Short mmCIF file of C-alpha atoms in Angstrom, two decimals:
data_model
loop_
_atom_site.label_atom_id
_atom_site.label_comp_id
_atom_site.label_asym_id
_atom_site.label_seq_id
_atom_site.Cartn_x
_atom_site.Cartn_y
_atom_site.Cartn_z
CA MET A 1 -27.06 -5.90 85.19
CA PHE A 2 -24.50 -8.02 82.47
CA MET A 3 -26.71 -9.21 79.52
CA SER A 4 -23.77 -11.60 79.17
CA GLY A 5 -24.31 -13.07 82.58
CA ILE A 6 -28.30 -14.01 82.18
CA LYS A 7 -27.62 -16.15 78.97
CA ASN A 8 -26.20 -18.62 81.40
CA ILE A 9 -28.74 -18.80 83.89
CA THR A 10 -32.06 -21.29 83.20
CA ILE A 11 -34.69 -20.95 84.97
CA GLY A 12 -37.35 -23.83 85.98
CA ILE A 13 -41.48 -23.00 86.22
CA LEU A 14 -43.73 -25.27 88.38
CA ALA A 15 -45.90 -26.44 85.76
CA LEU A 16 -48.40 -28.47 88.11
CA GLN A 17 -50.84 -26.31 87.28
CA GLY A 18 -52.37 -22.46 86.87
CA ASP A 19 -50.18 -19.97 84.72
CA PHE A 20 -46.75 -21.07 83.89
CA PHE A 21 -47.21 -20.23 80.06
CA GLU A 22 -47.14 -16.50 81.23
CA HIS A 23 -43.98 -16.97 83.33
CA ALA A 24 -42.08 -18.55 80.81
CA GLN A 25 -43.45 -16.40 77.91
CA VAL A 26 -41.90 -12.91 80.17
CA LEU A 27 -38.44 -15.01 80.86
CA ARG A 28 -38.23 -15.95 77.37
CA ASN A 29 -38.86 -11.89 76.05
CA LEU A 30 -36.11 -11.28 78.88
CA GLY A 31 -33.84 -14.48 76.84
CA VAL A 32 -33.90 -15.97 79.68
CA LYS A 33 -33.78 -19.85 79.40
CA ASN A 34 -36.43 -21.65 81.40
CA LYS A 35 -37.75 -25.51 81.51
CA TYR A 36 -40.71 -26.48 83.32
CA ILE A 37 -40.48 -28.52 86.30
CA LYS A 38 -43.30 -31.55 86.21
CA THR A 39 -41.05 -34.17 88.43
CA ALA A 40 -38.56 -34.47 90.45
CA ASP A 41 -35.90 -35.05 88.18
CA ASP A 42 -36.71 -32.01 86.64
CA LEU A 43 -35.17 -29.81 89.47
CA LYS A 44 -31.89 -30.51 88.28
CA ASN A 45 -29.53 -27.49 86.56
CA ILE A 46 -31.60 -24.56 87.28
CA ASN A 47 -30.73 -21.42 89.65
CA GLY A 48 -33.99 -20.38 90.30
CA LEU A 49 -37.92 -21.53 90.88
CA ILE A 50 -40.95 -19.74 90.33
CA ILE A 51 -44.27 -21.10 91.32
CA PRO A 52 -47.26 -19.93 89.32
CA GLY A 53 -50.22 -18.78 89.81
CA GLY A 54 -53.00 -21.18 89.99
CA GLU A 55 -55.24 -23.91 92.55
CA SER A 56 -52.67 -23.49 95.81
CA THR A 57 -54.88 -26.92 96.74
CA VAL A 58 -53.88 -28.80 93.36
CA MET A 59 -50.22 -27.76 93.14
CA ALA A 60 -50.43 -28.80 96.87
CA ARG A 61 -51.12 -32.33 95.96
CA LEU A 62 -49.56 -32.54 93.06
CA LEU A 63 -46.25 -31.51 94.53
CA LYS A 64 -46.80 -34.25 97.13
CA LEU A 65 -47.53 -36.80 94.51
CA THR A 66 -44.66 -36.57 92.76
CA GLY A 67 -41.85 -35.82 95.80
CA LEU A 68 -41.28 -32.49 94.87
CA ASP A 69 -42.46 -30.90 97.94
CA LYS A 70 -39.30 -32.95 99.66
CA LYS A 71 -37.03 -31.43 97.09
CA ILE A 72 -37.96 -28.27 96.73
CA VAL A 73 -37.70 -27.40 100.63
CA PHE A 74 -33.75 -29.27 100.29
CA LEU A 75 -32.69 -26.89 97.25
CA ALA A 76 -34.57 -23.52 99.09
CA LYS A 77 -32.62 -24.21 102.35
CA ARG A 78 -29.51 -24.72 100.55
CA GLY A 79 -30.00 -21.00 99.11
CA LEU A 80 -32.23 -21.70 95.53
CA PRO A 81 -34.09 -18.52 94.92
CA ILE A 82 -37.37 -19.00 94.74
CA TRP A 83 -40.54 -16.70 93.23
CA GLY A 84 -44.10 -17.85 94.18
CA THR A 85 -46.78 -15.54 92.25
CA CYS A 86 -50.30 -15.89 94.58
CA ALA A 87 -50.99 -19.73 94.65
CA GLY A 88 -47.30 -20.28 94.81
CA LEU A 89 -47.02 -17.50 97.77
CA ILE A 90 -49.70 -19.39 99.35
CA LEU A 91 -47.77 -22.26 98.67
CA LEU A 92 -44.65 -21.24 100.31
CA SER A 93 -45.96 -19.59 103.30
CA ASN A 94 -45.30 -20.85 106.40
CA ARG A 95 -49.06 -20.92 107.77
CA VAL A 96 -52.30 -21.36 105.78
CA ARG A 97 -55.82 -20.39 106.34
CA GLY A 98 -58.93 -21.57 104.12
CA GLY A 99 -57.05 -24.47 103.02
CA ASN A 100 -56.64 -28.09 103.83
CA PHE A 101 -52.95 -28.70 103.10
CA ARG A 102 -49.60 -28.37 104.70
CA PRO A 103 -47.65 -25.70 102.81
CA LEU A 104 -43.69 -25.68 102.04
CA ARG A 105 -43.20 -23.56 105.14
CA LEU A 106 -40.02 -21.68 103.92
CA LEU A 107 -41.89 -18.17 103.94
CA PRO A 108 -42.03 -17.60 107.65
CA ILE A 109 -45.79 -15.79 106.97
CA SER A 110 -49.44 -16.66 107.74
CA VAL A 111 -51.51 -16.12 104.72
CA ASN A 112 -55.64 -16.16 103.95
CA ARG A 113 -56.72 -17.46 101.25
CA ASN A 114 -59.24 -16.06 98.89
CA SER A 115 -59.06 -13.53 101.69
CA TYR A 116 -61.01 -10.71 99.19
CA GLY A 117 -64.09 -12.84 98.01
CA ARG A 118 -64.90 -14.79 95.17
CA GLN A 119 -64.04 -14.15 91.57
CA ILE A 120 -66.19 -11.10 91.47
CA ASN A 121 -63.98 -9.02 94.17
CA SER A 122 -61.10 -10.03 92.31
CA PHE A 123 -59.64 -6.22 91.18
CA SER A 124 -56.72 -4.51 89.70
CA GLU A 125 -54.45 -1.15 90.73
CA PRO A 126 -51.01 1.01 90.59
CA LEU A 127 -48.69 -0.46 92.89
CA VAL A 128 -45.70 1.05 93.65
CA VAL A 129 -42.72 -1.26 94.72
CA PRO A 130 -39.72 0.69 95.72
CA VAL A 131 -37.11 -1.53 95.23
CA LEU A 132 -37.97 -1.13 91.19
CA GLY A 133 -38.20 2.39 91.10
CA GLN A 134 -41.52 5.18 91.71
CA LYS A 135 -43.12 4.34 88.55
CA SER A 136 -45.70 2.36 89.90
CA MET A 137 -46.81 -1.00 88.26
CA TYR A 138 -49.85 -2.45 87.32
CA ALA A 139 -50.99 -5.18 90.14
CA VAL A 140 -53.81 -7.62 89.75
CA TYR A 141 -55.36 -9.75 92.64
CA ILE A 142 -57.55 -12.89 91.23
CA ARG A 143 -59.25 -14.53 94.20
CA ALA A 144 -55.94 -13.35 96.06
CA PRO A 145 -54.18 -14.71 98.99
CA GLN A 146 -53.51 -11.67 101.80
CA ILE A 147 -50.45 -11.75 104.07
CA THR A 148 -52.04 -11.24 107.43
CA ASN A 149 -48.59 -11.95 109.45
CA THR A 150 -45.53 -10.99 108.71
CA ASN A 151 -42.07 -12.65 110.68
CA LYS A 152 -40.14 -9.76 111.84
CA ASN A 153 -37.42 -11.30 109.15
CA VAL A 154 -39.49 -10.79 106.31
CA ILE A 155 -38.94 -7.95 104.43
CA VAL A 156 -41.95 -5.68 102.56
CA LEU A 157 -41.17 -5.31 99.53
CA ALA A 158 -44.94 -3.26 98.68
CA ARG A 159 -47.46 -2.67 100.93
CA ARG A 160 -51.12 -1.25 99.28
CA LEU A 161 -52.42 2.10 100.35
CA ASN A 162 -53.62 0.23 103.61
CA LYS A 163 -50.19 -0.71 104.00
CA GLN A 164 -50.70 -4.39 103.58
CA ALA A 165 -48.30 -5.95 102.52
CA VAL A 166 -48.38 -7.77 98.91
CA ALA A 167 -44.65 -8.59 98.01
CA VAL A 168 -42.11 -9.81 100.69
CA GLN A 169 -38.46 -11.56 100.58
CA TYR A 170 -37.35 -13.77 103.04
CA GLN A 171 -33.22 -14.56 101.97
CA ASN A 172 -33.68 -16.37 99.17
CA ILE A 173 -37.48 -16.26 99.04
CA LEU A 174 -39.47 -14.23 97.08
CA GLY A 175 -43.45 -13.86 97.21
CA THR A 176 -46.21 -12.17 95.70
CA ALA A 177 -50.09 -11.86 96.22
CA PHE A 178 -50.57 -10.49 92.55
CA HIS A 179 -49.59 -11.14 89.48
CA PRO A 180 -46.62 -9.37 87.43
CA GLU A 181 -47.09 -12.47 85.28
CA LEU A 182 -50.29 -11.38 83.59
CA THR A 183 -49.06 -7.76 82.29
CA ALA A 184 -46.57 -6.16 80.04
CA ASP A 185 -44.01 -5.06 83.19
CA SER A 186 -41.68 -6.91 83.90
CA ARG A 187 -39.35 -5.51 86.23
CA PHE A 188 -40.29 -7.52 88.94
CA HIS A 189 -38.84 -10.87 86.77
CA GLY A 190 -35.89 -8.57 86.55
CA TYR A 191 -35.64 -8.31 90.09
CA PHE A 192 -36.09 -11.70 90.92
CA LEU A 193 -33.38 -12.75 88.06
CA ALA A 194 -30.76 -10.31 89.47
CA LEU A 195 -31.50 -12.61 92.89
CA VAL A 196 -30.49 -15.58 91.07
CA ARG A 197 -27.53 -14.19 89.39
CA LYS A 198 -26.24 -12.83 92.12
CA ASN A 199 -26.62 -16.31 94.69
CA ALA A 200 -25.26 -17.92 90.82
CA SER A 201 -22.40 -15.73 91.36
CA MET B 1 -56.28 7.02 93.39
CA LYS B 2 -54.34 8.21 91.28
CA LYS B 3 -54.99 7.29 87.44
CA THR B 4 -51.34 5.66 86.07
CA ASN B 5 -50.68 5.08 82.66
CA ASN B 6 -48.80 1.79 83.33
CA PHE B 7 -52.00 -0.28 82.49
CA LYS B 8 -50.33 -2.56 79.18
CA ILE B 9 -51.53 -5.69 77.77
CA LYS B 10 -48.53 -7.92 77.10
CA LYS B 11 -47.67 -7.27 73.33
CA ASP B 12 -47.33 -11.00 72.80
CA SER B 13 -50.57 -12.66 75.12
CA PRO B 14 -53.62 -12.67 72.60
CA SER B 15 -56.03 -11.72 75.31
CA TYR B 16 -58.26 -10.27 73.27
CA GLN B 17 -59.47 -6.25 74.06
CA LEU B 18 -63.42 -6.03 72.78
CA LYS B 19 -64.13 -2.42 71.98
CA SER B 20 -67.05 -2.18 74.39
CA GLY B 21 -65.22 -3.87 77.91
CA SER B 22 -62.91 -2.71 79.82
CA PRO B 23 -59.40 -4.16 79.18
CA ARG B 24 -58.53 -4.12 82.51
CA LEU B 25 -62.24 -6.00 83.54
CA TRP B 26 -60.93 -8.16 80.61
CA LEU B 27 -57.25 -9.14 82.03
CA ILE B 28 -59.60 -9.88 85.89
CA LYS B 29 -62.04 -12.15 83.93
CA ALA B 30 -59.15 -13.65 81.38
CA GLY B 31 -57.05 -14.09 83.92
CA LEU B 32 -59.24 -16.85 86.28
CA ALA B 33 -59.12 -18.56 83.60
CA GLN B 34 -55.26 -18.70 83.03
CA MET B 35 -55.62 -19.89 86.80
CA LEU B 36 -56.96 -22.66 85.90
CA LYS B 37 -54.78 -24.08 82.81
CA GLY B 38 -53.30 -27.50 83.26
CA GLY B 39 -56.17 -28.53 85.86
CA VAL B 40 -59.80 -30.38 85.98
CA ILE B 41 -63.07 -28.77 86.39
CA MET B 42 -65.03 -31.48 87.72
CA ASP B 43 -69.09 -31.80 87.83
CA VAL B 44 -70.59 -31.83 90.84
CA VAL B 45 -74.06 -32.31 91.95
CA ASN B 46 -73.97 -31.81 95.92
CA VAL B 47 -71.99 -31.01 98.54
CA GLU B 48 -69.94 -34.56 99.14
CA GLN B 49 -69.19 -34.88 95.41
CA ALA B 50 -68.19 -31.00 95.72
CA LYS B 51 -65.58 -32.10 98.33
CA ILE B 52 -64.28 -35.04 96.69
CA ALA B 53 -63.85 -33.61 93.63
CA GLU B 54 -61.52 -30.68 95.61
CA ALA B 55 -59.93 -33.16 97.73
CA ALA B 56 -58.89 -34.85 94.57
CA GLY B 57 -57.28 -32.27 93.16
CA ALA B 58 -60.19 -30.57 90.72
CA CYS B 59 -59.37 -27.18 90.21
CA ALA B 60 -62.85 -25.58 90.17
CA VAL B 61 -66.13 -27.39 90.52
CA MET B 62 -69.35 -26.93 88.08
CA ALA B 63 -72.75 -26.85 90.59
CA LEU B 64 -75.57 -28.69 88.64
CA GLU B 65 -78.84 -29.92 90.14
CA ARG B 66 -77.87 -33.24 87.63
CA VAL B 67 -74.92 -34.58 85.56
CA PRO B 68 -75.54 -34.60 81.68
CA ALA B 69 -75.88 -38.45 81.79
CA ASP B 70 -78.55 -37.65 83.39
CA ILE B 71 -79.99 -34.42 82.39
CA ARG B 72 -79.91 -36.81 79.12
CA ALA B 73 -81.44 -39.70 80.10
CA ALA B 74 -84.51 -37.50 82.45
CA GLY B 75 -85.54 -35.65 78.66
CA GLY B 76 -87.91 -32.61 79.16
CA VAL B 77 -86.04 -28.90 80.09
CA ALA B 78 -83.17 -28.69 81.81
CA ARG B 79 -82.24 -25.35 83.96
CA MET B 80 -80.10 -23.37 86.05
CA ALA B 81 -79.57 -25.30 89.01
CA ASP B 82 -81.00 -23.93 91.80
CA PRO B 83 -79.28 -20.84 93.70
CA GLY B 84 -79.93 -22.51 97.35
CA LEU B 85 -77.73 -25.44 96.08
CA ILE B 86 -75.24 -23.65 94.25
CA ILE B 87 -74.60 -21.23 97.52
CA ALA B 88 -73.95 -24.66 99.57
CA ILE B 89 -71.73 -25.95 96.82
CA MET B 90 -69.57 -22.38 97.45
CA LYS B 91 -69.51 -22.71 100.89
CA ALA B 92 -68.30 -26.23 101.61
CA VAL B 93 -64.98 -25.57 99.30
CA SER B 94 -62.45 -22.73 98.45
CA ILE B 95 -61.85 -23.76 95.08
CA PRO B 96 -63.90 -21.62 92.59
CA VAL B 97 -67.13 -22.49 91.69
CA MET B 98 -68.72 -22.50 88.14
CA ALA B 99 -72.69 -22.58 87.43
CA LYS B 100 -74.28 -23.47 84.10
CA CYS B 101 -77.21 -21.25 82.26
CA ARG B 102 -79.24 -21.07 79.27
CA ILE B 103 -77.91 -20.26 75.93
CA GLY B 104 -79.18 -17.23 76.07
CA HIS B 105 -80.85 -16.56 79.31
CA PHE B 106 -79.74 -13.67 80.61
CA VAL B 107 -81.92 -13.59 83.84
CA GLU B 108 -80.50 -16.79 85.15
CA ALA B 109 -77.28 -14.78 84.67
CA GLN B 110 -78.03 -11.93 86.45
CA ILE B 111 -79.03 -14.39 89.26
CA LEU B 112 -75.68 -16.29 89.31
CA GLU B 113 -74.07 -13.34 89.56
CA ALA B 114 -75.94 -11.53 92.20
CA ILE B 115 -74.78 -15.21 94.57
CA GLU B 116 -71.32 -14.49 92.85
CA VAL B 117 -70.47 -17.75 91.32
CA ASP B 118 -66.89 -17.37 90.12
CA TYR B 119 -67.24 -18.37 86.57
CA ILE B 120 -70.86 -18.86 84.14
CA ASP B 121 -70.73 -21.63 81.99
CA GLU B 122 -73.83 -20.60 78.86
CA SER B 123 -74.38 -23.69 78.05
CA GLU B 124 -75.78 -26.00 75.07
CA VAL B 125 -75.84 -28.51 77.89
CA LEU B 126 -78.92 -27.05 79.56
CA THR B 127 -82.09 -26.42 77.23
CA PRO B 128 -81.44 -22.96 74.79
CA ALA B 129 -83.89 -20.25 76.24
CA ASP B 130 -82.77 -18.04 73.36
CA GLU B 131 -82.44 -19.67 70.21
CA GLU B 132 -81.34 -16.83 67.98
CA ALA B 133 -78.58 -15.36 70.32
CA HIS B 134 -76.37 -15.53 73.30
CA ILE B 135 -76.46 -13.73 76.17
CA ASN B 136 -74.02 -10.28 75.40
CA LYS B 137 -71.77 -11.47 78.17
CA THR B 138 -69.40 -7.91 78.49
CA ASN B 139 -72.39 -6.37 80.55
CA PHE B 140 -71.35 -9.05 83.31
CA GLN B 141 -68.45 -8.67 85.56
CA VAL B 142 -68.72 -12.61 86.24
CA PRO B 143 -66.63 -14.22 83.57
CA PHE B 144 -68.48 -16.67 81.35
CA VAL B 145 -66.95 -19.48 79.28
CA CYS B 146 -69.06 -21.18 76.33
CA GLY B 147 -68.82 -23.86 74.14
CA CYS B 148 -68.07 -24.14 70.64
CA ARG B 149 -67.45 -26.98 68.04
CA ASN B 150 -65.58 -24.97 65.63
CA LEU B 151 -63.56 -21.72 65.35
CA GLY B 152 -66.45 -19.95 64.10
CA GLU B 153 -68.21 -20.90 66.94
CA ALA B 154 -65.71 -19.73 68.83
CA LEU B 155 -65.12 -16.62 68.12
CA ARG B 156 -68.71 -15.77 67.94
CA ARG B 157 -68.50 -16.55 71.75
CA ILE B 158 -65.48 -14.59 72.41
CA ASN B 159 -66.45 -11.50 70.53
CA GLU B 160 -70.14 -11.70 72.96
CA GLY B 161 -67.55 -11.28 75.66
CA ALA B 162 -66.80 -15.09 76.84
CA ALA B 163 -63.23 -14.89 78.76
CA MET B 164 -62.72 -19.10 78.10
CA ILE B 165 -63.78 -21.48 75.41
CA ARG B 166 -64.53 -25.35 75.74
CA THR B 167 -65.53 -27.59 73.22
CA LYS B 168 -68.65 -28.45 73.31
CA GLY B 169 -67.78 -32.37 72.40
CA GLU B 170 -71.27 -34.55 73.46
CA ALA B 171 -71.66 -34.29 77.09
CA GLY B 172 -73.21 -37.10 78.88
CA THR B 173 -71.87 -39.50 76.58
CA GLY B 174 -68.53 -40.71 77.72
CA ASN B 175 -67.76 -41.21 74.30
CA VAL B 176 -64.65 -38.15 73.59
CA VAL B 177 -64.88 -38.37 69.89
CA GLU B 178 -67.11 -35.38 69.29
CA ALA B 179 -64.47 -33.44 71.69
CA VAL B 180 -61.85 -34.96 69.86
CA ARG B 181 -63.84 -33.95 66.34
CA HIS B 182 -64.29 -30.11 67.80
CA GLN B 183 -60.33 -29.09 68.82
CA LYS B 184 -59.03 -31.04 65.65
CA ALA B 185 -61.64 -28.52 63.97
CA LEU B 186 -60.09 -25.50 65.97
CA THR B 187 -56.57 -26.36 65.50
CA ARG B 188 -57.17 -27.15 61.64
CA GLU B 189 -59.37 -23.94 60.93
CA ILE B 190 -56.33 -21.40 63.25
CA LYS B 191 -53.37 -23.19 60.84
CA ASN B 192 -55.33 -22.56 57.57
CA LEU B 193 -55.65 -19.17 59.09
CA GLN B 194 -52.30 -18.63 59.34
CA LYS B 195 -51.75 -19.45 55.80
CA LEU B 196 -54.02 -16.62 54.17
CA PRO B 197 -53.39 -13.81 53.25
CA LEU B 198 -55.37 -10.47 55.08
CA LEU B 199 -57.79 -9.63 51.72
CA ALA B 200 -58.68 -13.66 52.39
CA CYS B 201 -59.18 -13.33 56.15
CA GLN B 202 -61.62 -10.50 55.64
CA LYS B 203 -64.52 -12.55 54.06
CA VAL B 204 -63.38 -15.24 56.95
CA ALA B 205 -64.57 -12.92 59.22
CA LYS B 206 -68.24 -11.77 57.10
CA ALA B 207 -68.84 -15.40 57.12
CA MET B 208 -68.08 -16.30 61.11
CA ARG B 209 -69.74 -12.59 61.53
CA VAL B 210 -66.67 -11.25 64.13
CA PRO B 211 -64.55 -8.65 63.41
CA LEU B 212 -61.39 -8.93 61.55
CA ALA B 213 -59.04 -7.47 64.43
CA LEU B 214 -60.66 -11.00 66.28
CA VAL B 215 -59.68 -12.84 63.15
CA LEU B 216 -56.25 -11.41 62.62
CA THR B 217 -55.67 -11.93 66.40
CA VAL B 218 -55.92 -15.46 65.80
CA LYS B 219 -54.09 -15.39 62.62
CA LYS B 220 -51.22 -14.07 64.40
CA PHE B 221 -50.58 -15.91 67.22
CA GLY B 222 -52.12 -19.35 65.77
CA ARG B 223 -54.50 -20.15 68.31
CA LEU B 224 -57.95 -18.19 70.03
CA PRO B 225 -57.35 -15.58 72.22
CA VAL B 226 -58.28 -17.18 75.32
CA VAL B 227 -57.63 -20.01 77.17
CA ASN B 228 -59.49 -23.28 75.26
CA PHE B 229 -60.77 -26.55 77.74
CA ALA B 230 -61.26 -29.97 76.32
CA ALA B 231 -65.36 -30.58 77.29
CA GLY B 232 -68.51 -33.43 76.33
CA GLY B 233 -67.27 -37.03 76.73
CA ILE B 234 -64.43 -36.91 78.93
CA ALA B 235 -64.03 -40.14 80.89
CA THR B 236 -60.80 -41.59 81.37
CA PRO B 237 -57.37 -40.33 82.02
CA ALA B 238 -56.02 -41.28 78.78
CA ASP B 239 -59.25 -39.33 77.69
CA ALA B 240 -58.11 -36.06 79.04
CA ALA B 241 -54.45 -36.54 78.33
CA LEU B 242 -55.20 -37.27 74.56
CA MET B 243 -56.79 -33.47 74.90
CA MET B 244 -54.06 -32.19 76.28
CA GLN B 245 -51.76 -33.74 73.52
CA LEU B 246 -54.26 -32.60 70.79
CA GLY B 247 -53.58 -28.96 72.07
CA SER B 248 -56.32 -28.11 74.86
CA ASP B 249 -55.48 -26.08 77.98
CA GLY B 250 -57.37 -28.20 80.68
CA VAL B 251 -60.40 -30.13 80.36
CA PHE B 252 -63.84 -30.82 82.65
CA VAL B 253 -65.07 -33.62 83.26
CA GLY B 254 -68.66 -34.19 83.76
CA SER B 255 -70.28 -37.31 84.08
CA GLY B 256 -67.31 -39.47 83.48
CA ILE B 257 -66.32 -38.61 87.98
CA PHE B 258 -69.36 -39.60 89.55
CA LYS B 259 -70.58 -42.15 87.26
CA SER B 260 -67.31 -44.71 87.85
CA LYS B 261 -67.21 -47.04 90.30
CA ASN B 262 -65.03 -45.48 91.83
CA PRO B 263 -65.21 -41.51 91.88
CA ALA B 264 -62.49 -40.07 94.24
CA LYS B 265 -60.41 -42.37 92.91
CA THR B 266 -60.63 -41.86 88.90
CA ALA B 267 -60.79 -37.79 89.56
CA ARG B 268 -57.26 -38.39 90.99
CA ALA B 269 -56.30 -40.10 88.13
CA ILE B 270 -57.66 -37.27 85.80
CA VAL B 271 -55.94 -35.16 87.29
CA ALA B 272 -52.72 -36.26 87.36
CA ALA B 273 -53.11 -37.35 83.74
CA VAL B 274 -53.97 -33.43 82.44
CA THR B 275 -50.67 -32.70 84.35
CA HIS B 276 -48.67 -35.34 83.10
CA TYR B 277 -49.98 -35.85 79.68
CA ASP B 278 -46.86 -36.73 77.60
CA ASN B 279 -45.62 -38.88 80.62
CA ALA B 280 -46.82 -42.42 79.36
CA LYS B 281 -45.41 -44.01 82.05
CA MET B 282 -47.22 -41.55 84.63
CA LEU B 283 -50.34 -42.15 82.94
CA SER B 284 -50.07 -45.91 82.77
CA LYS B 285 -49.15 -45.25 86.59
CA VAL B 286 -52.64 -43.91 87.99
CA SER B 287 -54.53 -45.35 85.26
CA ALA B 288 -54.51 -48.68 86.75
CA ASN B 289 -57.05 -50.40 88.84
CA LEU B 290 -59.33 -48.18 88.63
CA GLY B 291 -62.58 -49.97 88.61
CA GLU B 292 -65.41 -49.71 85.49
CA PRO B 293 -65.55 -46.33 84.00
CA MET B 294 -69.25 -44.88 83.26
CA VAL B 295 -71.14 -46.69 80.43
CA GLY B 296 -70.15 -44.74 77.42
CA GLN B 297 -72.62 -44.50 74.24
CA ASP B 298 -71.82 -44.82 70.70
CA VAL B 299 -72.73 -40.94 69.29
CA ARG B 300 -74.06 -42.01 65.90
CA ALA B 301 -76.86 -43.42 67.12
CA ILE B 302 -77.94 -40.17 68.67
CA SER B 303 -80.32 -38.71 65.86
CA GLU B 304 -78.94 -34.75 65.20
CA PRO B 305 -81.96 -33.15 67.07
CA GLU B 306 -80.82 -35.21 70.03
CA LYS B 307 -77.18 -33.97 69.91
CA LEU B 308 -77.08 -31.05 72.47
CA SER B 309 -73.76 -29.85 70.60
CA ALA B 310 -76.19 -28.58 67.68
CA ARG B 311 -77.50 -25.75 70.14
CA GLY B 312 -76.37 -22.66 70.59
CA ILE B 313 -74.10 -22.00 67.52
#
């Protein structure tokens, strides 16, 4: 990781609804330029895109309203690295259970919305993500989705102790069921940035 | 499971760690509010309205027996909604469902927690059950949102364990003036706090009856340590965008949607207005041809004892 490379990239953060500010905070601390994406025009000149946590039903509606959905799919197919956390993972997936909307279908997995239960069942626990080293990170699950099925070409980056996949990657698309942006551990952002830099060079 | 020491709260996140509460539980409680940011929370009184709200893009719904405008008109004692109604709404939608309990009525809160609502609003819109104390909210697994008119009220509620704050405004009036007053008061008091020397902060903390650490957190970050929504009198997309430009993190709309001529359209417009609050072109587009908004009320015509915002300070 060369610091000089970091300065030249700009990460877009989808800012329709949800915790986009928390992602911006992490990127700022890492010295990475970022900008909020609200309309299709905002997608110009970005090297990567983060779809934050929030309500997937809300974001799905607003994506369609501004024509952002088609533009994002277009850029993803051309190799733009995209990372979705929680609601972002739901939006990127191929199939969603428990939601009345069509996802972007960029990540060949099936997800089940709110499948741990309601807010009272939200939880946090240590999670080892092997690509980030053996030191566990703290995974926060808030009304989180569960990944119920993954295509064989999808790489599972992390599993809970019960073997359930919670972090996945398919080529340039990254998804986590938890919220790395809510804790002080920025290693997952670092992993995404490495993907972005590799793609940009 | 093995205990690890990797849990750290973000240093630049103003999350307030309560001495009495678990910081991990706090992260989950305050965290859901962070997921609601940039969204609209809509009051609904039945399953049909809840479905309309969800389809229109509400980030959560508030399940009620009556919207504030009707509570105001009906008079009498307003209480927690029937749990049966709240459960029916929870089954009908996939977004978070909030419900209100009376100020200080911790048993209503226990009931709401038992049916697993996602957020409890300890609300001045209902008739207060305790005129001296609010609920000790740290005892609950379910997070709470509370109303405020100024920084002191906000910090007292946070100190009691509220994981989210909203302005009180004047609910059920369709008049945004009080919400504006409360949001501006918050902003002004926080700005003033930032100019104060440390010694003076001690006095402020004492006057507000909150720990000095909480006051210093606000001083350091220049904002409340939790998510802050606007509420009370928001009736149009322009009202919602106004509150966002004044610094709110999101918006509650009570009577404004289902008391308007075209609820679904008004709801969709307010959702778009909260996202694109700084884009006047977009605002003009979504504000067009909505039909009659809810009937508004002059707040000055409401006598002090009838003001809902004076409850629970």
